[in-house]
């Protein structure tokens, strides 16, 4: 995916905005409102690209950190805490997977087979679970025991 990094980072977000238009309001620095406060697909492409690259780098870091679960969990819980402060609700996390799955399939093509899709789904479910822990515990230090 590194070869198609910019494309890969943008596809899931564009797909999310197409399939889940009500979630655009969670991206005020990326999606602009018109004068009657209706959401438009007026996207700040630079901000979208920066955010999308951050998400994809985060996915890569998660995969690279699978051996150090304490560190990975701490980072993911912290990301969840950041997202809840931006009004992202835990139940919204599952709505991103179809767009990520679509993005992976577009970028990887035939290399995105059933086994690869299932592996990424499991990684995303784990990421979502840890982010949800952070969302449900927004004020706890990430080094504290969240069990």
Short mmCIF file of C-alpha atoms in Angstrom, two decimals:
data_model
loop_
_atom_site.label_atom_id
_atom_site.label_comp_id
_atom_site.label_asym_id
_atom_site.label_seq_id
_atom_site.Cartn_x
_atom_site.Cartn_y
_atom_site.Cartn_z
CA UNK A 1 0.00 0.00 0.00
CA UNK A 2 2.96 2.32 0.46
CA UNK A 3 3.24 2.75 -3.32
CA UNK A 4 -0.28 4.16 -3.45
CA UNK A 5 -0.14 5.96 -0.10
CA UNK A 6 -1.90 9.21 -0.96
CA UNK A 7 -4.60 7.49 -2.99
CA UNK A 8 -5.02 4.82 -0.30
CA UNK A 9 -5.34 7.43 2.41
CA UNK A 10 -8.04 9.44 0.61
CA UNK A 11 -10.28 6.66 -0.72
CA UNK A 12 -11.77 5.56 2.64
CA UNK A 13 -12.61 9.10 3.72
CA UNK A 14 -14.22 10.02 0.43
CA UNK A 15 -16.21 6.78 0.59
CA UNK A 16 -17.22 7.52 4.18
CA UNK A 17 -18.51 10.96 3.19
CA UNK A 18 -20.47 9.40 0.32
CA UNK A 19 -22.02 6.53 2.28
CA UNK A 20 -22.38 8.19 5.70
CA UNK A 21 -23.03 11.86 4.91
CA UNK A 22 -24.26 12.62 8.42
CA UNK A 23 -20.74 11.94 9.72
CA UNK A 24 -19.35 14.89 7.75
CA UNK A 25 -20.25 17.15 10.67
CA UNK A 26 -17.52 15.44 12.69
CA UNK A 27 -14.90 16.89 10.35
CA UNK A 28 -15.39 20.68 10.69
CA UNK A 29 -11.83 21.44 9.54
CA UNK A 30 -12.31 19.32 6.43
CA UNK A 31 -15.97 19.67 5.42
CA UNK A 32 -17.46 23.15 5.27
CA UNK A 33 -21.03 24.24 5.99
CA UNK A 34 -22.95 26.48 3.62
CA UNK A 35 -24.73 29.66 4.74
CA UNK A 36 -27.87 27.79 5.87
CA UNK A 37 -25.79 25.32 7.93
CA UNK A 38 -26.33 22.44 5.52
CA UNK A 39 -23.42 20.11 5.01
CA UNK A 40 -21.80 20.24 1.63
CA UNK A 41 -19.11 18.15 0.02
CA UNK A 42 -16.93 21.25 0.00
CA UNK A 43 -13.79 19.59 1.21
CA UNK A 44 -10.53 21.15 2.24
CA UNK A 45 -8.42 18.69 0.28
CA UNK A 46 -5.20 19.48 2.13
CA UNK A 47 -6.81 18.90 5.53
CA UNK A 48 -8.49 15.73 4.26
CA UNK A 49 -5.19 14.45 2.95
CA UNK A 50 -3.39 15.21 6.23
CA UNK A 51 -6.09 13.50 8.27
CA UNK A 52 -6.29 10.53 5.93
CA UNK A 53 -2.52 10.05 5.96
CA UNK A 54 -2.57 10.22 9.78
CA UNK A 55 -5.24 7.50 9.88
CA UNK A 56 -3.34 5.25 7.48
CA UNK A 57 -0.07 5.81 9.37
CA UNK A 58 -1.95 4.93 12.55
CA UNK A 59 -3.14 1.67 11.01
CA UNK A 60 0.42 0.90 9.96
CA UNK A 61 1.76 1.72 13.43
CA UNK A 62 -0.90 -0.52 14.96
CA UNK A 63 0.20 -3.43 12.82
CA UNK A 64 3.87 -2.76 13.61
CA UNK A 65 3.11 -2.57 17.37
CA UNK A 66 1.11 -5.78 17.64
CA UNK A 67 3.98 -7.36 19.60
CA UNK A 68 3.89 -4.60 22.25
CA UNK A 69 0.26 -4.71 23.30
CA UNK A 70 0.67 -2.40 26.32
CA UNK A 71 2.11 0.37 24.15
CA UNK A 72 -0.42 -0.21 21.38
CA UNK A 73 -3.37 -0.25 23.79
CA UNK A 74 -2.17 2.97 25.42
CA UNK A 75 -1.93 4.74 22.05
CA UNK A 76 -5.34 3.48 20.88
CA UNK A 77 -7.05 4.42 24.16
CA UNK A 78 -5.54 7.90 23.85
CA UNK A 79 -6.82 8.19 20.28
CA UNK A 80 -10.28 7.20 21.53
CA UNK A 81 -10.10 9.91 24.19
CA UNK A 82 -9.21 12.48 21.53
CA UNK A 83 -12.08 11.37 19.31
CA UNK A 84 -14.70 11.52 22.08
CA UNK A 85 -13.70 15.15 22.72
CA UNK A 86 -14.57 15.74 19.06
CA UNK A 87 -18.07 14.30 19.59
CA UNK A 88 -17.34 10.92 18.00
CA UNK A 89 -19.50 8.28 19.68
CA UNK A 90 -18.29 4.69 20.16
CA UNK A 91 -21.07 3.29 17.96
CA UNK A 92 -19.79 5.43 15.08
CA UNK A 93 -16.52 3.49 14.87
CA UNK A 94 -18.16 0.49 13.23
CA UNK A 95 -19.46 2.77 10.47
CA UNK A 96 -15.91 3.41 9.24
CA UNK A 97 -15.05 -0.23 8.50
CA UNK A 98 -17.02 -0.53 5.22
CA UNK A 99 -15.18 2.52 3.85
CA UNK A 100 -11.79 1.23 4.95
CA UNK A 101 -12.60 -2.18 3.48
CA UNK A 102 -13.60 -0.50 0.22
CA UNK A 103 -10.39 1.54 0.20
CA UNK A 104 -8.22 -1.52 0.76
CA UNK A 105 -9.99 -3.38 -2.05
CA UNK A 106 -9.56 -0.43 -4.45
CA UNK A 107 -5.86 -0.03 -3.70
CA UNK A 108 -4.83 -3.67 -3.37
CA UNK A 109 -7.07 -5.09 -6.07
CA UNK A 110 -6.68 -8.87 -6.43
CA UNK A 111 -4.14 -8.93 -3.59
CA UNK A 112 -7.00 -8.04 -1.23
CA UNK A 113 -8.31 -11.56 -1.00
CA UNK A 114 -10.67 -13.03 1.60
CA UNK A 115 -7.88 -13.87 4.05
CA UNK A 116 -6.35 -10.39 3.81
CA UNK A 117 -9.76 -8.74 4.24
CA UNK A 118 -10.46 -10.87 7.31
CA UNK A 119 -7.06 -10.02 8.82
CA UNK A 120 -7.67 -6.28 8.34
CA UNK A 121 -11.20 -6.62 9.74
CA UNK A 122 -9.78 -8.21 12.89
CA UNK A 123 -7.14 -5.50 13.24
CA UNK A 124 -9.79 -2.81 12.81
CA UNK A 125 -12.09 -4.50 15.36
CA UNK A 126 -9.23 -4.54 17.86
CA UNK A 127 -8.41 -0.88 17.18
CA UNK A 128 -12.08 0.04 17.59
CA UNK A 129 -12.34 -1.90 20.85
CA UNK A 130 -9.37 -0.06 22.36
CA UNK A 131 -10.56 3.31 21.06
CA UNK A 132 -13.96 2.62 22.61
CA UNK A 133 -12.25 2.03 25.95
CA UNK A 134 -10.74 5.49 25.66
CA UNK A 135 -14.05 7.01 24.66
CA UNK A 136 -15.74 5.46 27.67
CA UNK A 137 -12.93 6.64 29.97
CA UNK A 138 -12.05 10.09 28.58
CA UNK A 139 -10.38 11.42 31.73
CA UNK A 140 -8.28 8.45 32.80
CA UNK A 141 -4.54 8.47 32.21
CA UNK A 142 -3.65 6.03 29.44
CA UNK A 143 -0.99 4.48 31.66
CA UNK A 144 -3.65 3.59 34.27
CA UNK A 145 -5.28 0.18 34.32
CA UNK A 146 -8.50 0.41 32.29
CA UNK A 147 -9.68 -3.15 32.98
#
